[in-house]
Amino acid sequence: MINTCTTVFKNICYTLFLCLLMGGVHAQVKEQGIIPQPYRIQKTGDVFRFSPNVAIGVGDGISTDNLIFFNQYFRSLAGYTLKNGKNTGALQLRIDSVAVTQAEGYKLSVTSKQISIIGHDQAGVFYGLQSLLQLLHKSNGKITVQGCTIEDHPRFAYRGMHLDVSRHFFKVDAIKKWIDLLALYKINTFHWHLTDDQGWRIEIKKYPLLQSISAYRDETIIGHKKDSPHRFDGKRYGGYYTQEEVKAVVAYATQRHITIIPEIEMPGHALAALSAYPELGCTGGPYKAATYWGIFDDVYCAGNEQTFTFLQNVLDEVLPLFPSRYIHIGGDECPKTKWKTCPKCQQRIKDEHLKDEHELQSYFIGRMEKYLNSKGRQIIGWDEILEGGLAPGATVMSWTGEEGGIAAAKLHHNAIMTPEKYVYLDYYQSLYPSEPLAGGGYTPLSKVYNYEPITKELSDDEAKYIKGVQANAWSEYLASTAQAEHQIFPRILALSEIGWTTKGNKSYSNFLKRLRYEHPLLKQLNINAADTFDEITDSVTESADYQVQLALSSTLPNAQIYYTTNGTTPGLKSKKYNKPFIVTTSGQIKAAVFSGAKQIGRVYQKDFYLDKAIGKTVTLTNQPQGGYNPGNTFGLVNGVFGSKLYNDGQWYGFNGDDLEAVVDLGKVQPVSQLGINILKYHWQKMWEPTLLTFETSTDGKNYTEVYRQTTFNDNGINAVRANIKATQARYIRVKGTNKGIIPPGEYIAGAKAWLMVDELIVK
């Protein structure tokens, strides 16, 4: 047998069983610490004991790769390898598609005398071995497996992880390291995002300028895109994978039953390519690879035949490197600004009898799909490929929400669910202030785990077109391998269970129990995995008597929470939390989780600002939208200010609509200060109102304006505090005029502006 194990894989082999040897990761394997959770598992009282005399019986057609990988792991643990007993042996491997009917499925049986793994196919045998690896236990120099019978198969055929290497570039060793872990947790697809505005990452020999120009950018933004003004590091940044490196990674993944799907972005996100070949853009340039994150108007010219020649030639070099059935062509976030004024694009619309620029995008995608179909491949695209009509045979990857996947399934097109608010790994996984810089959203481990890809809008027949689920790691804020690992792990393990485990077998508490065994392994493998999942989370709600109520919780079993209300650090002598309590005064509440005398995780803190409006009724004329609709109006009067990260559910967003809110104080009373918080981040399409006014009334019918403001200077949170002449009022009305359409010259000009507000203050 040929030894194909790389240094990276050897290290993982060694470390996996070093963890076992040191006692601890799977010290309680009898509690069935397998991730993802199998379809059916039954424990017995048997124990199988390994010895140097144990042989592996390899049935006909079993790939030697499966045996090699298992023996490499096993040797790291035992100091010896298992012999090849051909068709005899205490560890039996065979393929039987009749005994195991589901693709990638397997049966694992452990008795005191024998271990048997029957796979539907090669992948089934491989995944059976991965489960066996998680069940191995070493104690007092003896290697054992608790007796059990497992019947297992995946819920979805597509179980994927996406990695963007365009914004930040990751070396081959890191990619292989992560592929090993994806295989261990039965993820079978690696979506490799290779091209974008900020860098072109794959060698194309016909176009050498893609390597010398497009693979590099002049500098990189420092901090978050929302910051203004932008700051840059002044350092040239880039890199690319040679075709030989790509072949090596693809072969490495294939041996581990992982398909790599490349993404060559089109027609948008093309600035890096245009910087080398400006004739492919609508204006002819000059262009430069983007140095900050966002959406850019300069895209491939859809009216230029050279564009299609270029992309076809690129694909001609890409296809031999990737044997995958699918090729991802992007299709997302393609502004039509340049197309609207481009003579070639307008002529194309006329010649092809297209209705508008949206149909021009559909033409573009459809034409590239036909080319790939002629090469025996199918396309996957982000859900914007639905614009102007879906190309025949296309698979939709639904990211902006679930709507794209639902629409595709109803049209009987295959879809893969990857909605950003549930499975984006570049988003924050904790709301603690010390969390490292990340994208704007919030996808904690619990939210990822509890995502359900089959929505209630789909019939049973339509649901068949949902082929799987994927987690996406965009790399804008993944500036290092360590930061990428912090964002990816352990949330990718939750994704593995979404994709593999049946809905009825999923349990978040049980998953956490298994993860607590698994997490030290990740650390021992030098994976910078986040360990925040047992830290305190909270819920701020309205009590029965209209006061603010705070509930604290931790998922750590038998944990105790201690808290303070005066801003001091909590300890074992602080007040013990037993149940939700009323927040009666303004100030900072801190809390910490303890297991025995040991503090677990970071200290929780939250500031409260109480005033006359707390818990009062709020009426909105226009409803907030998208991810900025908390579902009720209590967040506007709960005494909690939204953070500058705008991902905590406190902000209310109005997309193109005005704000008009009325607070009913319940009775006429003196008022001398009114306030509201306004979020201003033009780089996130969040604009200040052109006019903000406060009005007061005693009867809710006749209002008097008491304050107006038209200027908001601060990038970030503008805390409006209007000191007014003391007046009697029961009703407070606040109006904010939305910017409307973002003006020319600004980021995403022509789009609707967001008006973001939080906390109505009355004193």
Coordinates of N, CA and C in Angstrom, one line a residue, residues 134-254:
Q134 N -13.9 7.7 16.8 CA -14.4 8.5 17.9 C -14.8 7.6 19.1
L135 N -14.9 6.3 18.9 CA -15.3 5.4 19.9 C -14.1 4.7 20.6
L136 N -12.9 4.8 20.0 CA -11.7 4.1 20.5 C -11.4 4.8 21.9
H137 N -10.9 3.9 22.8 CA -10.6 4.4 24.1 C -9.3 3.7 24.6
K138 N -8.4 4.4 25.2 CA -7.2 3.8 25.7 C -7.1 4.1 27.2
S139 N -6.9 3.0 27.9 CA -6.7 3.1 29.4 C -5.8 2.0 29.8
N140 N -4.8 2.4 30.6 CA -3.8 1.4 31.1 C -3.1 0.7 30.0
G141 N -2.9 1.4 28.9 CA -2.2 0.8 27.8 C -3.0 -0.1 26.9
K142 N -4.3 -0.3 27.2 CA -5.2 -1.2 26.5 C -6.1 -0.3 25.6
I143 N -6.4 -0.7 24.4 CA -7.3 0.0 23.5 C -8.5 -0.8 23.4
T144 N -9.7 -0.2 23.7 CA -10.9 -0.9 23.7 C -12.0 -0.1 23.0
V145 N -13.1 -0.8 22.6 CA -14.3 -0.1 22.1 C -15.5 -0.7 22.8
Q146 N -16.3 0.1 23.3 CA -17.5 -0.4 24.0 C -18.5 -1.0 22.9
G147 N -19.1 -2.1 23.3 CA -20.0 -2.8 22.4 C -21.2 -2.0 22.0
C148 N -21.5 -2.0 20.7 CA -22.6 -1.3 20.2 C -23.0 -1.7 18.8
T149 N -24.2 -1.3 18.4 CA -24.6 -1.5 17.0 C -25.1 -0.2 16.5
I150 N -24.5 0.2 15.4 CA -24.8 1.5 14.8 C -25.3 1.3 13.4
E151 N -26.5 1.9 13.1 CA -26.9 2.0 11.7 C -27.0 3.5 11.4
D152 N -26.3 3.9 10.3 CA -26.1 5.3 10.1 C -26.1 5.6 8.6
H153 N -26.6 6.8 8.3 CA -26.6 7.4 7.0 C -26.9 8.8 7.0
P154 N -26.5 9.6 6.1 CA -26.7 11.1 6.1 C -28.2 11.4 5.8
R155 N -28.6 12.5 6.4 CA -29.9 13.1 6.0 C -29.8 13.8 4.7
F156 N -28.8 14.5 4.4 CA -28.6 15.2 3.1 C -27.4 14.8 2.4
A157 N -27.5 14.8 1.1 CA -26.4 14.3 0.2 C -25.3 15.4 0.2
Y158 N -25.7 16.6 0.3 CA -24.7 17.7 0.3 C -24.5 18.3 1.7
R159 N -23.3 18.2 2.2 CA -22.9 18.7 3.5 C -21.6 19.5 3.3
G160 N -21.7 20.8 3.3 CA -20.6 21.6 2.8 C -20.1 22.7 3.7
M161 N -18.8 23.1 3.5 CA -18.2 24.2 4.1 C -17.6 25.1 3.0
H162 N -17.9 26.4 3.0 CA -17.3 27.3 2.0 C -16.2 28.1 2.7
L163 N -15.2 28.3 1.9 CA -14.1 29.2 2.4 C -13.7 30.2 1.3
D164 N -13.7 31.4 1.7 CA -13.2 32.5 0.8 C -11.8 32.7 1.1
V165 N -11.0 32.6 0.0 CA -9.5 32.8 0.1 C -9.1 34.1 -0.7
S166 N -10.1 34.9 -1.2 CA -9.8 36.0 -2.0 C -9.5 37.2 -1.1
R167 N -10.3 37.4 0.0 CA -10.1 38.6 0.9 C -8.8 38.3 1.7
H168 N -8.7 37.1 2.2 CA -7.5 36.7 2.9 C -7.1 35.3 2.4
F169 N -5.8 35.1 2.2 CA -5.3 33.9 1.6 C -4.8 33.0 2.6
F170 N -5.1 31.7 2.5 CA -4.7 30.6 3.4 C -3.8 29.6 2.7
K171 N -2.7 29.3 3.3 CA -1.7 28.4 2.6 C -2.3 26.9 2.5
V172 N -1.7 26.2 1.7 CA -2.1 24.8 1.4 C -2.1 23.9 2.7
D173 N -1.1 24.1 3.5 CA -1.1 23.3 4.7 C -2.3 23.5 5.6
A174 N -2.8 24.8 5.7 CA -4.0 25.1 6.5 C -5.2 24.5 5.9
I175 N -5.3 24.6 4.5 CA -6.5 24.0 3.8 C -6.5 22.5 4.1
K176 N -5.4 21.8 4.0 CA -5.4 20.4 4.2 C -5.7 20.0 5.7
K177 N -5.2 20.8 6.6 CA -5.5 20.6 8.0 C -7.0 20.6 8.2
W178 N -7.7 21.6 7.6 CA -9.1 21.8 7.8 C -9.9 20.7 7.1
I179 N -9.4 20.2 5.9 CA -10.0 19.2 5.2 C -10.0 17.9 6.0
D180 N -8.9 17.6 6.7 CA -8.9 16.4 7.6 C -10.0 16.4 8.6
L181 N -10.3 17.6 9.2 CA -11.3 17.7 10.2 C -12.7 17.6 9.6
L182 N -12.9 18.2 8.4 CA -14.2 18.1 7.7 C -14.5 16.6 7.5
A183 N -13.5 15.8 7.1 CA -13.7 14.4 6.8 C -14.1 13.7 8.1
L184 N -13.4 14.0 9.2 CA -13.7 13.4 10.5 C -15.1 13.6 10.9
Y185 N -15.7 14.7 10.6 CA -17.1 15.0 11.0 C -18.0 14.9 9.8
K186 N -17.6 14.1 8.8 CA -18.5 13.6 7.7 C -19.1 14.8 6.9
I187 N -18.3 15.8 6.7 CA -18.7 16.9 5.8 C -18.0 16.5 4.4
N188 N -18.8 16.5 3.4 CA -18.3 15.9 2.1 C -18.1 16.9 1.0
T189 N -18.2 18.2 1.2 CA -18.0 19.2 0.2 C -17.3 20.4 0.7
F190 N -16.3 20.8 0.0 CA -15.5 22.0 0.3 C -15.7 22.9 -0.9
H191 N -16.3 24.0 -0.6 CA -16.6 25.1 -1.6 C -15.5 26.1 -1.5
W192 N -14.6 26.2 -2.5 CA -13.4 27.0 -2.5 C -13.7 28.2 -3.4
H193 N -13.8 29.3 -2.7 CA -14.1 30.6 -3.3 C -12.8 31.3 -3.7
L194 N -12.5 31.2 -5.0 CA -11.1 31.4 -5.5 C -11.0 32.8 -6.1
T195 N -12.0 33.5 -6.5 CA -11.9 34.8 -7.2 C -12.9 35.8 -6.6
D196 N -12.4 37.0 -6.5 CA -13.3 38.1 -6.1 C -12.7 39.4 -6.4
D197 N -13.3 40.5 -5.9 CA -12.8 41.9 -6.1 C -11.4 42.1 -5.5
Q198 N -11.1 41.4 -4.4 CA -9.9 41.7 -3.7 C -8.7 40.8 -4.1
G199 N -8.9 39.8 -4.9 CA -7.8 38.9 -5.3 C -8.3 37.7 -6.1
W200 N -7.4 37.4 -7.1 CA -7.6 36.2 -7.9 C -6.6 35.1 -7.4
R201 N -7.1 33.9 -7.0 CA -6.2 33.0 -6.3 C -5.9 31.7 -7.0
I202 N -6.2 31.6 -8.3 CA -5.8 30.3 -9.0 C -5.1 30.6 -10.3
E203 N -4.0 29.9 -10.5 CA -3.2 30.1 -11.7 C -3.9 29.7 -12.9
I204 N -3.9 30.6 -13.9 CA -4.5 30.4 -15.2 C -3.4 30.7 -16.2
K205 N -2.8 29.7 -16.8 CA -1.6 29.8 -17.6 C -1.8 30.7 -18.9
K206 N -3.0 30.7 -19.4 CA -3.3 31.4 -20.6 C -3.3 32.9 -20.3
Y207 N -3.6 33.3 -19.1 CA -3.7 34.7 -18.7 C -2.7 35.0 -17.5
P208 N -1.4 35.1 -17.8 CA -0.4 35.3 -16.8 C -0.6 36.5 -15.9
L209 N -1.3 37.6 -16.4 CA -1.5 38.8 -15.6 C -2.4 38.5 -14.4
L210 N -3.1 37.4 -14.5 CA -3.9 37.1 -13.3 C -3.0 36.7 -12.1
Q211 N -1.9 36.2 -12.4 CA -0.9 35.8 -11.4 C -0.1 37.1 -10.9
S212 N 0.3 37.9 -11.9 CA 1.3 39.0 -11.5 C 0.5 40.2 -11.0
I213 N -0.7 40.4 -11.5 CA -1.5 41.6 -11.1 C -2.7 41.3 -10.3
S214 N -3.6 40.4 -10.8 CA -4.9 40.2 -10.1 C -4.8 39.5 -8.8
A215 N -3.7 38.8 -8.6 CA -3.5 38.0 -7.3 C -3.1 38.9 -6.2
Y216 N -2.9 40.2 -6.4 CA -2.4 41.1 -5.4 C -3.2 42.4 -5.4
R217 N -3.2 43.0 -4.2 CA -3.8 44.3 -4.0 C -2.8 45.2 -3.3
D218 N -3.0 46.5 -3.5 CA -2.0 47.5 -3.1 C -1.8 47.5 -1.5
E219 N -3.0 47.4 -0.9 CA -3.0 47.5 0.6 C -4.4 46.9 1.1
T220 N -4.6 46.9 2.4 CA -5.8 46.3 2.9 C -6.3 47.2 4.0
I221 N -7.6 47.3 4.1 CA -8.3 48.1 5.1 C -8.0 47.6 6.5
I222 N -7.8 48.5 7.4 CA -7.6 48.2 8.8 C -9.0 48.4 9.5
G223 N -9.3 47.4 10.4 CA -10.6 47.5 11.1 C -11.8 47.1 10.3
H224 N -12.9 47.7 10.6 CA -14.2 47.3 10.0 C -14.5 48.2 8.8
K225 N -15.2 47.6 7.9 CA -15.6 48.4 6.7 C -16.5 49.6 7.1
K226 N -17.2 49.5 8.1 CA -18.2 50.5 8.5 C -17.5 51.8 9.1
D227 N -16.2 51.6 9.4 CA -15.5 52.8 10.0 C -15.3 53.9 8.9
S228 N -15.3 55.1 9.3 CA -15.1 56.2 8.4 C -14.3 57.3 9.1
P229 N -13.2 57.8 8.5 CA -12.7 57.3 7.2 C -12.0 56.0 7.3
H230 N -11.9 55.3 6.1 CA -11.2 54.1 6.0 C -9.7 54.3 6.3
R231 N -9.1 53.3 7.0 CA -7.7 53.3 7.2 C -7.1 52.1 6.6
F232 N -5.8 52.2 6.1 CA -5.2 51.1 5.3 C -3.8 50.9 5.9
D233 N -3.3 49.6 5.6 CA -2.0 49.3 6.2 C -0.9 49.6 5.3
G234 N -1.1 50.0 4.0 CA 0.0 50.4 3.1 C 0.8 49.2 2.6
K235 N 0.4 47.9 2.9 CA 1.2 46.8 2.5 C 0.6 46.0 1.4
R236 N 1.4 45.7 0.3 CA 0.9 44.9 -0.8 C 0.6 43.5 -0.2
Y237 N -0.5 42.9 -0.7 CA -1.0 41.7 -0.1 C -1.5 40.8 -1.2
G238 N -1.3 39.5 -1.1 CA -1.8 38.6 -2.1 C -1.2 37.2 -2.1
G239 N -1.4 36.5 -3.2 CA -0.9 35.1 -3.4 C -1.9 34.4 -4.2
Y240 N -1.4 33.2 -4.7 CA -2.3 32.4 -5.5 C -1.8 30.9 -5.4
Y241 N -2.7 30.0 -5.8 CA -2.4 28.6 -5.8 C -2.0 28.2 -7.2
T242 N -0.8 27.6 -7.3 CA -0.5 27.0 -8.6 C -1.4 25.9 -9.0
Q243 N -1.4 25.5 -10.2 CA -2.3 24.4 -10.7 C -1.8 23.1 -10.0
E244 N -0.5 23.0 -9.8 CA 0.0 21.8 -9.1 C -0.5 21.7 -7.7
E245 N -0.5 22.9 -7.0 CA -1.0 22.9 -5.6 C -2.5 22.6 -5.6
V246 N -3.2 23.1 -6.5 CA -4.7 22.8 -6.6 C -4.9 21.3 -6.8
K247 N -4.2 20.7 -7.7 CA -4.3 19.3 -7.9 C -4.0 18.5 -6.7
A248 N -3.0 18.9 -5.9 CA -2.6 18.2 -4.7 C -3.7 18.3 -3.6
V249 N -4.3 19.5 -3.5 CA -5.4 19.7 -2.5 C -6.6 18.9 -3.0
V250 N -7.0 18.9 -4.2 CA -8.1 18.1 -4.7 C -7.9 16.6 -4.5
A251 N -6.7 16.1 -4.8 CA -6.4 14.7 -4.6 C -6.5 14.4 -3.1
Y252 N -6.0 15.3 -2.2 CA -6.0 15.1 -0.8 C -7.4 15.0 -0.3
A253 N -8.3 15.9 -0.8 CA -9.7 15.9 -0.4 C -10.4 14.6 -0.9
T254 N -10.1 14.3 -2.2 CA -10.8 13.1 -2.8 C -10.5 11.8 -2.0

